[in-house]
Protein backbone atom coordinates (compact mmCIF):
# COMPACT_ATOMS: atom_id res chain seq x y z
CA UNK A 1 0.00 0.00 0.00
CA UNK A 2 1.32 3.46 -0.91
CA UNK A 3 2.25 5.82 1.89
CA UNK A 4 -0.64 8.25 1.34
CA UNK A 5 -3.19 5.44 1.13
CA UNK A 6 -1.81 3.93 4.35
CA UNK A 7 -2.01 7.33 6.11
CA UNK A 8 -5.62 7.66 5.02
CA UNK A 9 -6.41 4.15 6.21
CA UNK A 10 -4.84 4.87 9.61
CA UNK A 11 -6.80 8.12 9.94
CA UNK A 12 -10.08 6.42 9.03
CA UNK A 13 -9.56 3.64 11.57
CA UNK A 14 -8.35 6.12 14.17
CA UNK A 15 -11.50 8.21 13.80
CA UNK A 16 -13.55 5.08 14.49
CA UNK A 17 -11.49 4.50 17.65
CA UNK A 18 -11.90 8.14 18.73
CA UNK A 19 -15.67 7.88 18.23
CA UNK A 20 -15.85 4.69 20.26
CA UNK A 21 -13.55 5.66 23.14
CA UNK A 22 -13.34 9.46 22.96
CA UNK A 23 -10.08 11.30 22.47
CA UNK A 24 -8.83 10.64 26.00
CA UNK A 25 -9.84 6.97 25.99
CA UNK A 26 -8.31 6.21 22.60
CA UNK A 27 -4.74 4.91 22.61
CA UNK A 28 -2.16 4.64 19.87
CA UNK A 29 -2.02 0.90 20.58
CA UNK A 30 -5.76 0.59 19.92
CA UNK A 31 -5.51 2.74 16.79
CA UNK A 32 -2.66 0.58 15.47
CA UNK A 33 -4.59 -2.59 16.26
CA UNK A 34 -7.70 -1.32 14.43
CA UNK A 35 -5.56 -0.24 11.46
CA UNK A 36 -3.95 -3.69 11.33
CA UNK A 37 -0.45 -2.37 11.89
CA UNK A 38 2.06 -2.28 14.72
CA UNK A 39 2.41 0.76 16.94
CA UNK A 40 5.95 1.22 15.57
CA UNK A 41 4.51 1.43 12.05
CA UNK A 42 1.88 3.90 13.27
CA UNK A 43 4.63 6.21 14.54
CA UNK A 44 6.32 6.11 11.12
CA UNK A 45 3.29 7.97 9.80
CA UNK A 46 2.30 10.15 12.77
CA UNK A 47 4.23 11.56 15.70
CA UNK A 48 1.34 11.42 18.17
CA UNK A 49 -2.29 10.58 18.82
CA UNK A 50 -3.01 14.31 18.65
CA UNK A 51 -1.54 14.56 15.15
CA UNK A 52 -3.73 11.69 13.96
CA UNK A 53 -6.82 13.31 15.47
CA UNK A 54 -6.13 16.72 13.96
CA UNK A 55 -5.38 15.21 10.54
CA UNK A 56 -8.71 13.42 10.69
CA UNK A 57 -10.88 16.29 11.86
CA UNK A 58 -9.98 19.35 9.81
CA UNK A 59 -10.57 17.82 6.37
CA UNK A 60 -13.88 16.32 7.48
CA UNK A 61 -15.27 19.70 8.46
CA UNK A 62 -13.62 22.29 6.25
CA UNK A 63 -12.70 20.54 3.02
CA UNK A 64 -16.11 18.90 2.62
CA UNK A 65 -17.85 22.19 3.42
CA UNK A 66 -15.80 24.15 0.89
CA UNK A 67 -16.33 21.47 -1.75
CA UNK A 68 -20.08 21.60 -1.12
CA UNK A 69 -20.11 25.36 -1.50
CA UNK A 70 -17.99 25.30 -4.65
CA UNK A 71 -20.25 22.69 -6.24
CA UNK A 72 -23.22 25.08 -6.07
CA UNK A 73 -21.63 28.06 -7.83
CA UNK A 74 -23.37 27.67 -11.20
CA UNK A 75 -26.88 27.51 -9.76
CA UNK A 76 -29.58 30.00 -8.79
CA UNK A 77 -29.53 31.26 -5.22
CA UNK A 78 -32.41 28.98 -4.21
CA UNK A 79 -30.75 25.97 -5.78
CA UNK A 80 -27.41 26.85 -4.16
CA UNK A 81 -29.03 26.91 -0.72
CA UNK A 82 -31.05 23.77 -1.48
CA UNK A 83 -28.00 21.80 -2.61
CA UNK A 84 -25.84 23.02 0.27
CA UNK A 85 -28.50 22.16 2.84
CA UNK A 86 -29.21 18.73 1.37
CA UNK A 87 -25.51 17.90 1.31
CA UNK A 88 -24.80 19.24 4.80
CA UNK A 89 -27.83 17.51 6.31
CA UNK A 90 -26.75 14.22 4.72
CA UNK A 91 -23.25 14.90 6.06
CA UNK A 92 -24.66 15.40 9.56
CA UNK A 93 -26.60 12.14 9.34
CA UNK A 94 -23.63 10.18 8.05
CA UNK A 95 -21.16 11.62 10.56
CA UNK A 96 -23.23 12.50 13.64
CA UNK A 97 -21.08 10.49 16.08
CA UNK A 98 -17.88 12.04 14.76
CA UNK A 99 -19.37 15.53 14.88
CA UNK A 100 -20.43 15.04 18.50
CA UNK A 101 -16.85 13.96 19.28
CA UNK A 102 -15.47 17.05 17.55
CA UNK A 103 -17.85 19.32 19.47
CA UNK A 104 -16.75 17.62 22.68
CA UNK A 105 -13.07 18.16 21.82
CA UNK A 106 -13.48 21.80 20.74
CA UNK A 107 -10.85 23.14 23.16
CA UNK A 108 -8.25 20.60 22.02
CA UNK A 109 -8.90 21.54 18.41
CA UNK A 110 -8.61 25.27 19.04
CA UNK A 111 -5.42 24.82 21.02
CA UNK A 112 -3.65 22.73 18.40
CA UNK A 113 -5.06 24.01 15.13
CA UNK A 114 -4.21 27.56 16.08
CA UNK A 115 -7.67 28.63 15.01
CA UNK A 116 -11.21 28.28 16.18
CA UNK A 117 -12.56 25.69 13.78
CA UNK A 118 -16.11 26.80 14.46
CA UNK A 119 -15.31 30.45 13.70
CA UNK A 120 -13.73 29.30 10.44
CA UNK A 121 -16.86 27.29 9.59
CA UNK A 122 -19.09 30.24 10.48
CA UNK A 123 -17.01 32.54 8.27
CA UNK A 124 -17.35 30.07 5.39
CA UNK A 125 -21.14 30.17 5.75
CA UNK A 126 -21.07 33.98 5.98
CA UNK A 127 -19.04 34.17 2.77
CA UNK A 128 -21.46 31.78 1.07
CA UNK A 129 -24.50 33.84 2.09
CA UNK A 130 -22.81 37.10 1.06
CA UNK A 131 -22.26 35.61 -2.40
CA UNK A 132 -26.03 35.29 -2.82
CA UNK A 133 -28.36 38.05 -4.01
CA UNK A 134 -29.98 38.43 -0.60
CA UNK A 135 -30.70 41.68 1.23
CA UNK A 136 -27.72 42.42 3.51
CA UNK A 137 -30.04 43.17 6.43
CA UNK A 138 -31.40 39.61 6.28
CA UNK A 139 -28.06 37.84 5.95
CA UNK A 140 -27.47 37.45 9.70
CA UNK A 141 -30.87 35.86 10.24
CA UNK A 142 -30.37 33.59 7.24
CA UNK A 143 -26.94 32.56 8.54
CA UNK A 144 -28.51 31.55 11.84
CA UNK A 145 -31.35 29.75 10.11
CA UNK A 146 -29.02 27.70 7.92
CA UNK A 147 -26.43 26.92 10.59
CA UNK A 148 -29.10 26.27 13.20
CA UNK A 149 -30.93 23.96 10.85
CA UNK A 150 -27.79 21.98 10.15
CA UNK A 151 -26.97 21.65 13.86
CA UNK A 152 -30.54 20.70 14.69
CA UNK A 153 -30.15 17.57 12.58
CA UNK A 154 -27.32 16.49 14.86
CA UNK A 155 -29.71 16.27 17.80
CA UNK A 156 -32.96 15.66 15.91
CA UNK A 157 -31.76 13.43 13.06
CA UNK A 158 -34.04 12.59 10.17
CA UNK A 159 -33.24 9.58 8.03
CA UNK A 160 -36.16 9.79 5.61
CA UNK A 161 -34.85 11.67 2.59
CA UNK A 162 -38.34 12.88 1.65
CA UNK A 163 -38.74 14.47 5.09
CA UNK A 164 -35.34 16.16 4.74
CA UNK A 165 -36.32 17.47 1.31
CA UNK A 166 -39.62 18.75 2.71
CA UNK A 167 -37.79 20.55 5.53
CA UNK A 168 -35.29 22.10 3.11
CA UNK A 169 -38.08 23.32 0.83
CA UNK A 170 -39.90 24.90 3.78
CA UNK A 171 -36.72 26.60 4.95
CA UNK A 172 -36.01 27.94 1.47
CA UNK A 173 -39.56 29.23 1.33
CA UNK A 174 -39.02 31.09 4.61
CA UNK A 175 -35.72 32.51 3.42
CA UNK A 176 -37.05 33.76 0.11
CA UNK A 177 -40.65 34.66 0.88
CA UNK A 178 -41.10 34.65 4.64
CA UNK A 179 -43.85 32.04 4.41
CA UNK A 180 -43.70 28.38 5.44
CA UNK A 181 -46.48 26.94 3.33
CA UNK A 182 -44.95 27.09 -0.15
CA UNK A 183 -41.96 25.56 -1.86
CA UNK A 184 -41.04 28.33 -4.28
PDB file of C-alpha atoms in Angstrom:
ATOM      1  CA  UNK A   1       0.000   0.000   0.000  1.00  0.00           C
ATOM      2  CA  UNK A   2       1.315   3.455  -0.911  1.00  0.00           C
ATOM      3  CA  UNK A   3       2.247   5.818   1.887  1.00  0.00           C
ATOM      4  CA  UNK A   4      -0.640   8.254   1.335  1.00  0.00           C
ATOM      5  CA  UNK A   5      -3.189   5.437   1.130  1.00  0.00           C
ATOM      6  CA  UNK A   6      -1.807   3.927   4.346  1.00  0.00           C
ATOM      7  CA  UNK A   7      -2.011   7.326   6.111  1.00  0.00           C
ATOM      8  CA  UNK A   8      -5.622   7.663   5.023  1.00  0.00           C
ATOM      9  CA  UNK A   9      -6.412   4.146   6.214  1.00  0.00           C
ATOM     10  CA  UNK A  10      -4.843   4.866   9.609  1.00  0.00           C
ATOM     11  CA  UNK A  11      -6.795   8.123   9.944  1.00  0.00           C
ATOM     12  CA  UNK A  12     -10.077   6.422   9.033  1.00  0.00           C
ATOM     13  CA  UNK A  13      -9.563   3.642  11.569  1.00  0.00           C
ATOM     14  CA  UNK A  14      -8.354   6.122  14.172  1.00  0.00           C
ATOM     15  CA  UNK A  15     -11.498   8.214  13.802  1.00  0.00           C
ATOM     16  CA  UNK A  16     -13.548   5.076  14.494  1.00  0.00           C
ATOM     17  CA  UNK A  17     -11.487   4.496  17.654  1.00  0.00           C
ATOM     18  CA  UNK A  18     -11.905   8.136  18.726  1.00  0.00           C
ATOM     19  CA  UNK A  19     -15.672   7.885  18.230  1.00  0.00           C
ATOM     20  CA  UNK A  20     -15.854   4.688  20.259  1.00  0.00           C
ATOM     21  CA  UNK A  21     -13.548   5.665  23.138  1.00  0.00           C
ATOM     22  CA  UNK A  22     -13.342   9.460  22.961  1.00  0.00           C
ATOM     23  CA  UNK A  23     -10.075  11.298  22.474  1.00  0.00           C
ATOM     24  CA  UNK A  24      -8.829  10.635  26.000  1.00  0.00           C
ATOM     25  CA  UNK A  25      -9.837   6.967  25.987  1.00  0.00           C
ATOM     26  CA  UNK A  26      -8.305   6.214  22.598  1.00  0.00           C
ATOM     27  CA  UNK A  27      -4.739   4.910  22.614  1.00  0.00           C
ATOM     28  CA  UNK A  28      -2.162   4.636  19.868  1.00  0.00           C
ATOM     29  CA  UNK A  29      -2.023   0.901  20.585  1.00  0.00           C
ATOM     30  CA  UNK A  30      -5.759   0.592  19.920  1.00  0.00           C
ATOM     31  CA  UNK A  31      -5.509   2.738  16.791  1.00  0.00           C
ATOM     32  CA  UNK A  32      -2.658   0.584  15.466  1.00  0.00           C
ATOM     33  CA  UNK A  33      -4.591  -2.587  16.259  1.00  0.00           C
ATOM     34  CA  UNK A  34      -7.697  -1.321  14.433  1.00  0.00           C
ATOM     35  CA  UNK A  35      -5.563  -0.243  11.462  1.00  0.00           C
ATOM     36  CA  UNK A  36      -3.949  -3.687  11.327  1.00  0.00           C
ATOM     37  CA  UNK A  37      -0.445  -2.373  11.888  1.00  0.00           C
ATOM     38  CA  UNK A  38       2.064  -2.277  14.720  1.00  0.00           C
ATOM     39  CA  UNK A  39       2.411   0.761  16.942  1.00  0.00           C
ATOM     40  CA  UNK A  40       5.947   1.221  15.566  1.00  0.00           C
ATOM     41  CA  UNK A  41       4.508   1.434  12.049  1.00  0.00           C
ATOM     42  CA  UNK A  42       1.883   3.904  13.272  1.00  0.00           C
ATOM     43  CA  UNK A  43       4.631   6.212  14.536  1.00  0.00           C
ATOM     44  CA  UNK A  44       6.318   6.111  11.125  1.00  0.00           C
ATOM     45  CA  UNK A  45       3.286   7.969   9.805  1.00  0.00           C
ATOM     46  CA  UNK A  46       2.304  10.149  12.769  1.00  0.00           C
ATOM     47  CA  UNK A  47       4.227  11.564  15.699  1.00  0.00           C
ATOM     48  CA  UNK A  48       1.336  11.420  18.172  1.00  0.00           C
ATOM     49  CA  UNK A  49      -2.292  10.583  18.819  1.00  0.00           C
ATOM     50  CA  UNK A  50      -3.005  14.310  18.651  1.00  0.00           C
ATOM     51  CA  UNK A  51      -1.538  14.562  15.149  1.00  0.00           C
ATOM     52  CA  UNK A  52      -3.729  11.688  13.963  1.00  0.00           C
ATOM     53  CA  UNK A  53      -6.823  13.315  15.470  1.00  0.00           C
ATOM     54  CA  UNK A  54      -6.128  16.718  13.959  1.00  0.00           C
ATOM     55  CA  UNK A  55      -5.380  15.214  10.539  1.00  0.00           C
ATOM     56  CA  UNK A  56      -8.707  13.420  10.687  1.00  0.00           C
ATOM     57  CA  UNK A  57     -10.884  16.286  11.865  1.00  0.00           C
ATOM     58  CA  UNK A  58      -9.984  19.345   9.811  1.00  0.00           C
ATOM     59  CA  UNK A  59     -10.570  17.822   6.370  1.00  0.00           C
ATOM     60  CA  UNK A  60     -13.879  16.322   7.482  1.00  0.00           C
ATOM     61  CA  UNK A  61     -15.270  19.703   8.460  1.00  0.00           C
ATOM     62  CA  UNK A  62     -13.619  22.290   6.250  1.00  0.00           C
ATOM     63  CA  UNK A  63     -12.703  20.537   3.021  1.00  0.00           C
ATOM     64  CA  UNK A  64     -16.105  18.898   2.618  1.00  0.00           C
ATOM     65  CA  UNK A  65     -17.847  22.188   3.415  1.00  0.00           C
ATOM     66  CA  UNK A  66     -15.799  24.150   0.886  1.00  0.00           C
ATOM     67  CA  UNK A  67     -16.326  21.469  -1.749  1.00  0.00           C
ATOM     68  CA  UNK A  68     -20.077  21.597  -1.122  1.00  0.00           C
ATOM     69  CA  UNK A  69     -20.110  25.361  -1.498  1.00  0.00           C
ATOM     70  CA  UNK A  70     -17.985  25.297  -4.654  1.00  0.00           C
ATOM     71  CA  UNK A  71     -20.245  22.686  -6.239  1.00  0.00           C
ATOM     72  CA  UNK A  72     -23.216  25.077  -6.074  1.00  0.00           C
ATOM     73  CA  UNK A  73     -21.631  28.061  -7.830  1.00  0.00           C
ATOM     74  CA  UNK A  74     -23.366  27.672 -11.197  1.00  0.00           C
ATOM     75  CA  UNK A  75     -26.883  27.507  -9.759  1.00  0.00           C
ATOM     76  CA  UNK A  76     -29.582  29.999  -8.794  1.00  0.00           C
ATOM     77  CA  UNK A  77     -29.529  31.264  -5.221  1.00  0.00           C
ATOM     78  CA  UNK A  78     -32.409  28.985  -4.206  1.00  0.00           C
ATOM     79  CA  UNK A  79     -30.753  25.973  -5.780  1.00  0.00           C
ATOM     80  CA  UNK A  80     -27.414  26.846  -4.158  1.00  0.00           C
ATOM     81  CA  UNK A  81     -29.026  26.907  -0.722  1.00  0.00           C
ATOM     82  CA  UNK A  82     -31.052  23.774  -1.478  1.00  0.00           C
ATOM     83  CA  UNK A  83     -28.000  21.803  -2.611  1.00  0.00           C
ATOM     84  CA  UNK A  84     -25.841  23.022   0.273  1.00  0.00           C
ATOM     85  CA  UNK A  85     -28.495  22.164   2.844  1.00  0.00           C
ATOM     86  CA  UNK A  86     -29.206  18.731   1.373  1.00  0.00           C
ATOM     87  CA  UNK A  87     -25.506  17.903   1.311  1.00  0.00           C
ATOM     88  CA  UNK A  88     -24.798  19.242   4.803  1.00  0.00           C
ATOM     89  CA  UNK A  89     -27.826  17.509   6.310  1.00  0.00           C
ATOM     90  CA  UNK A  90     -26.755  14.219   4.724  1.00  0.00           C
ATOM     91  CA  UNK A  91     -23.250  14.895   6.059  1.00  0.00           C
ATOM     92  CA  UNK A  92     -24.661  15.396   9.563  1.00  0.00           C
ATOM     93  CA  UNK A  93     -26.599  12.138   9.342  1.00  0.00           C
ATOM     94  CA  UNK A  94     -23.632  10.183   8.045  1.00  0.00           C
ATOM     95  CA  UNK A  95     -21.161  11.624  10.559  1.00  0.00           C
ATOM     96  CA  UNK A  96     -23.225  12.495  13.639  1.00  0.00           C
ATOM     97  CA  UNK A  97     -21.078  10.491  16.077  1.00  0.00           C
ATOM     98  CA  UNK A  98     -17.883  12.044  14.757  1.00  0.00           C
ATOM     99  CA  UNK A  99     -19.375  15.531  14.877  1.00  0.00           C
ATOM    100  CA  UNK A 100     -20.428  15.038  18.500  1.00  0.00           C
ATOM    101  CA  UNK A 101     -16.850  13.957  19.276  1.00  0.00           C
ATOM    102  CA  UNK A 102     -15.474  17.049  17.551  1.00  0.00           C
ATOM    103  CA  UNK A 103     -17.846  19.319  19.467  1.00  0.00           C
ATOM    104  CA  UNK A 104     -16.752  17.618  22.680  1.00  0.00           C
ATOM    105  CA  UNK A 105     -13.066  18.156  21.821  1.00  0.00           C
ATOM    106  CA  UNK A 106     -13.483  21.802  20.743  1.00  0.00           C
ATOM    107  CA  UNK A 107     -10.845  23.137  23.163  1.00  0.00           C
ATOM    108  CA  UNK A 108      -8.249  20.604  22.020  1.00  0.00           C
ATOM    109  CA  UNK A 109      -8.896  21.544  18.413  1.00  0.00           C
ATOM    110  CA  UNK A 110      -8.608  25.266  19.039  1.00  0.00           C
ATOM    111  CA  UNK A 111      -5.418  24.819  21.018  1.00  0.00           C
ATOM    112  CA  UNK A 112      -3.648  22.730  18.405  1.00  0.00           C
ATOM    113  CA  UNK A 113      -5.057  24.012  15.134  1.00  0.00           C
ATOM    114  CA  UNK A 114      -4.208  27.564  16.078  1.00  0.00           C
ATOM    115  CA  UNK A 115      -7.672  28.627  15.008  1.00  0.00           C
ATOM    116  CA  UNK A 116     -11.209  28.284  16.175  1.00  0.00           C
ATOM    117  CA  UNK A 117     -12.565  25.690  13.779  1.00  0.00           C
ATOM    118  CA  UNK A 118     -16.113  26.800  14.464  1.00  0.00           C
ATOM    119  CA  UNK A 119     -15.308  30.453  13.698  1.00  0.00           C
ATOM    120  CA  UNK A 120     -13.731  29.299  10.438  1.00  0.00           C
ATOM    121  CA  UNK A 121     -16.856  27.291   9.590  1.00  0.00           C
ATOM    122  CA  UNK A 122     -19.086  30.244  10.479  1.00  0.00           C
ATOM    123  CA  UNK A 123     -17.013  32.540   8.268  1.00  0.00           C
ATOM    124  CA  UNK A 124     -17.348  30.070   5.393  1.00  0.00           C
ATOM    125  CA  UNK A 125     -21.138  30.168   5.751  1.00  0.00           C
ATOM    126  CA  UNK A 126     -21.070  33.985   5.977  1.00  0.00           C
ATOM    127  CA  UNK A 127     -19.044  34.172   2.766  1.00  0.00           C
ATOM    128  CA  UNK A 128     -21.460  31.777   1.072  1.00  0.00           C
ATOM    129  CA  UNK A 129     -24.502  33.842   2.091  1.00  0.00           C
ATOM    130  CA  UNK A 130     -22.813  37.096   1.059  1.00  0.00           C
ATOM    131  CA  UNK A 131     -22.255  35.612  -2.398  1.00  0.00           C
ATOM    132  CA  UNK A 132     -26.025  35.288  -2.820  1.00  0.00           C
ATOM    133  CA  UNK A 133     -28.363  38.048  -4.012  1.00  0.00           C
ATOM    134  CA  UNK A 134     -29.978  38.429  -0.596  1.00  0.00           C
ATOM    135  CA  UNK A 135     -30.696  41.679   1.232  1.00  0.00           C
ATOM    136  CA  UNK A 136     -27.716  42.416   3.511  1.00  0.00           C
ATOM    137  CA  UNK A 137     -30.036  43.167   6.428  1.00  0.00           C
ATOM    138  CA  UNK A 138     -31.403  39.611   6.277  1.00  0.00           C
ATOM    139  CA  UNK A 139     -28.058  37.838   5.952  1.00  0.00           C
ATOM    140  CA  UNK A 140     -27.474  37.450   9.705  1.00  0.00           C
ATOM    141  CA  UNK A 141     -30.867  35.860  10.236  1.00  0.00           C
ATOM    142  CA  UNK A 142     -30.366  33.586   7.241  1.00  0.00           C
ATOM    143  CA  UNK A 143     -26.940  32.562   8.541  1.00  0.00           C
ATOM    144  CA  UNK A 144     -28.506  31.550  11.842  1.00  0.00           C
ATOM    145  CA  UNK A 145     -31.349  29.746  10.106  1.00  0.00           C
ATOM    146  CA  UNK A 146     -29.019  27.704   7.919  1.00  0.00           C
ATOM    147  CA  UNK A 147     -26.428  26.918  10.591  1.00  0.00           C
ATOM    148  CA  UNK A 148     -29.102  26.274  13.203  1.00  0.00           C
ATOM    149  CA  UNK A 149     -30.928  23.961  10.854  1.00  0.00           C
ATOM    150  CA  UNK A 150     -27.788  21.980  10.151  1.00  0.00           C
ATOM    151  CA  UNK A 151     -26.969  21.654  13.856  1.00  0.00           C
ATOM    152  CA  UNK A 152     -30.544  20.703  14.692  1.00  0.00           C
ATOM    153  CA  UNK A 153     -30.146  17.570  12.580  1.00  0.00           C
ATOM    154  CA  UNK A 154     -27.321  16.494  14.861  1.00  0.00           C
ATOM    155  CA  UNK A 155     -29.714  16.266  17.800  1.00  0.00           C
ATOM    156  CA  UNK A 156     -32.958  15.656  15.906  1.00  0.00           C
ATOM    157  CA  UNK A 157     -31.765  13.426  13.061  1.00  0.00           C
ATOM    158  CA  UNK A 158     -34.039  12.593  10.170  1.00  0.00           C
ATOM    159  CA  UNK A 159     -33.241   9.579   8.028  1.00  0.00           C
ATOM    160  CA  UNK A 160     -36.163   9.791   5.614  1.00  0.00           C
ATOM    161  CA  UNK A 161     -34.850  11.671   2.589  1.00  0.00           C
ATOM    162  CA  UNK A 162     -38.335  12.881   1.647  1.00  0.00           C
ATOM    163  CA  UNK A 163     -38.738  14.473   5.092  1.00  0.00           C
ATOM    164  CA  UNK A 164     -35.343  16.161   4.741  1.00  0.00           C
ATOM    165  CA  UNK A 165     -36.319  17.472   1.308  1.00  0.00           C
ATOM    166  CA  UNK A 166     -39.619  18.755   2.715  1.00  0.00           C
ATOM    167  CA  UNK A 167     -37.787  20.546   5.531  1.00  0.00           C
ATOM    168  CA  UNK A 168     -35.286  22.100   3.109  1.00  0.00           C
ATOM    169  CA  UNK A 169     -38.081  23.325   0.829  1.00  0.00           C
ATOM    170  CA  UNK A 170     -39.903  24.900   3.777  1.00  0.00           C
ATOM    171  CA  UNK A 171     -36.723  26.604   4.953  1.00  0.00           C
ATOM    172  CA  UNK A 172     -36.006  27.935   1.472  1.00  0.00           C
ATOM    173  CA  UNK A 173     -39.563  29.233   1.329  1.00  0.00           C
ATOM    174  CA  UNK A 174     -39.016  31.087   4.608  1.00  0.00           C
ATOM    175  CA  UNK A 175     -35.720  32.513   3.424  1.00  0.00           C
ATOM    176  CA  UNK A 176     -37.049  33.761   0.108  1.00  0.00           C
ATOM    177  CA  UNK A 177     -40.649  34.663   0.881  1.00  0.00           C
ATOM    178  CA  UNK A 178     -41.099  34.650   4.639  1.00  0.00           C
ATOM    179  CA  UNK A 179     -43.851  32.037   4.408  1.00  0.00           C
ATOM    180  CA  UNK A 180     -43.701  28.385   5.442  1.00  0.00           C
ATOM    181  CA  UNK A 181     -46.483  26.936   3.333  1.00  0.00           C
ATOM    182  CA  UNK A 182     -44.952  27.088  -0.151  1.00  0.00           C
ATOM    183  CA  UNK A 183     -41.964  25.562  -1.862  1.00  0.00           C
ATOM    184  CA  UNK A 184     -41.045  28.331  -4.284  1.00  0.00           C
TER     185      UNK A 184
END
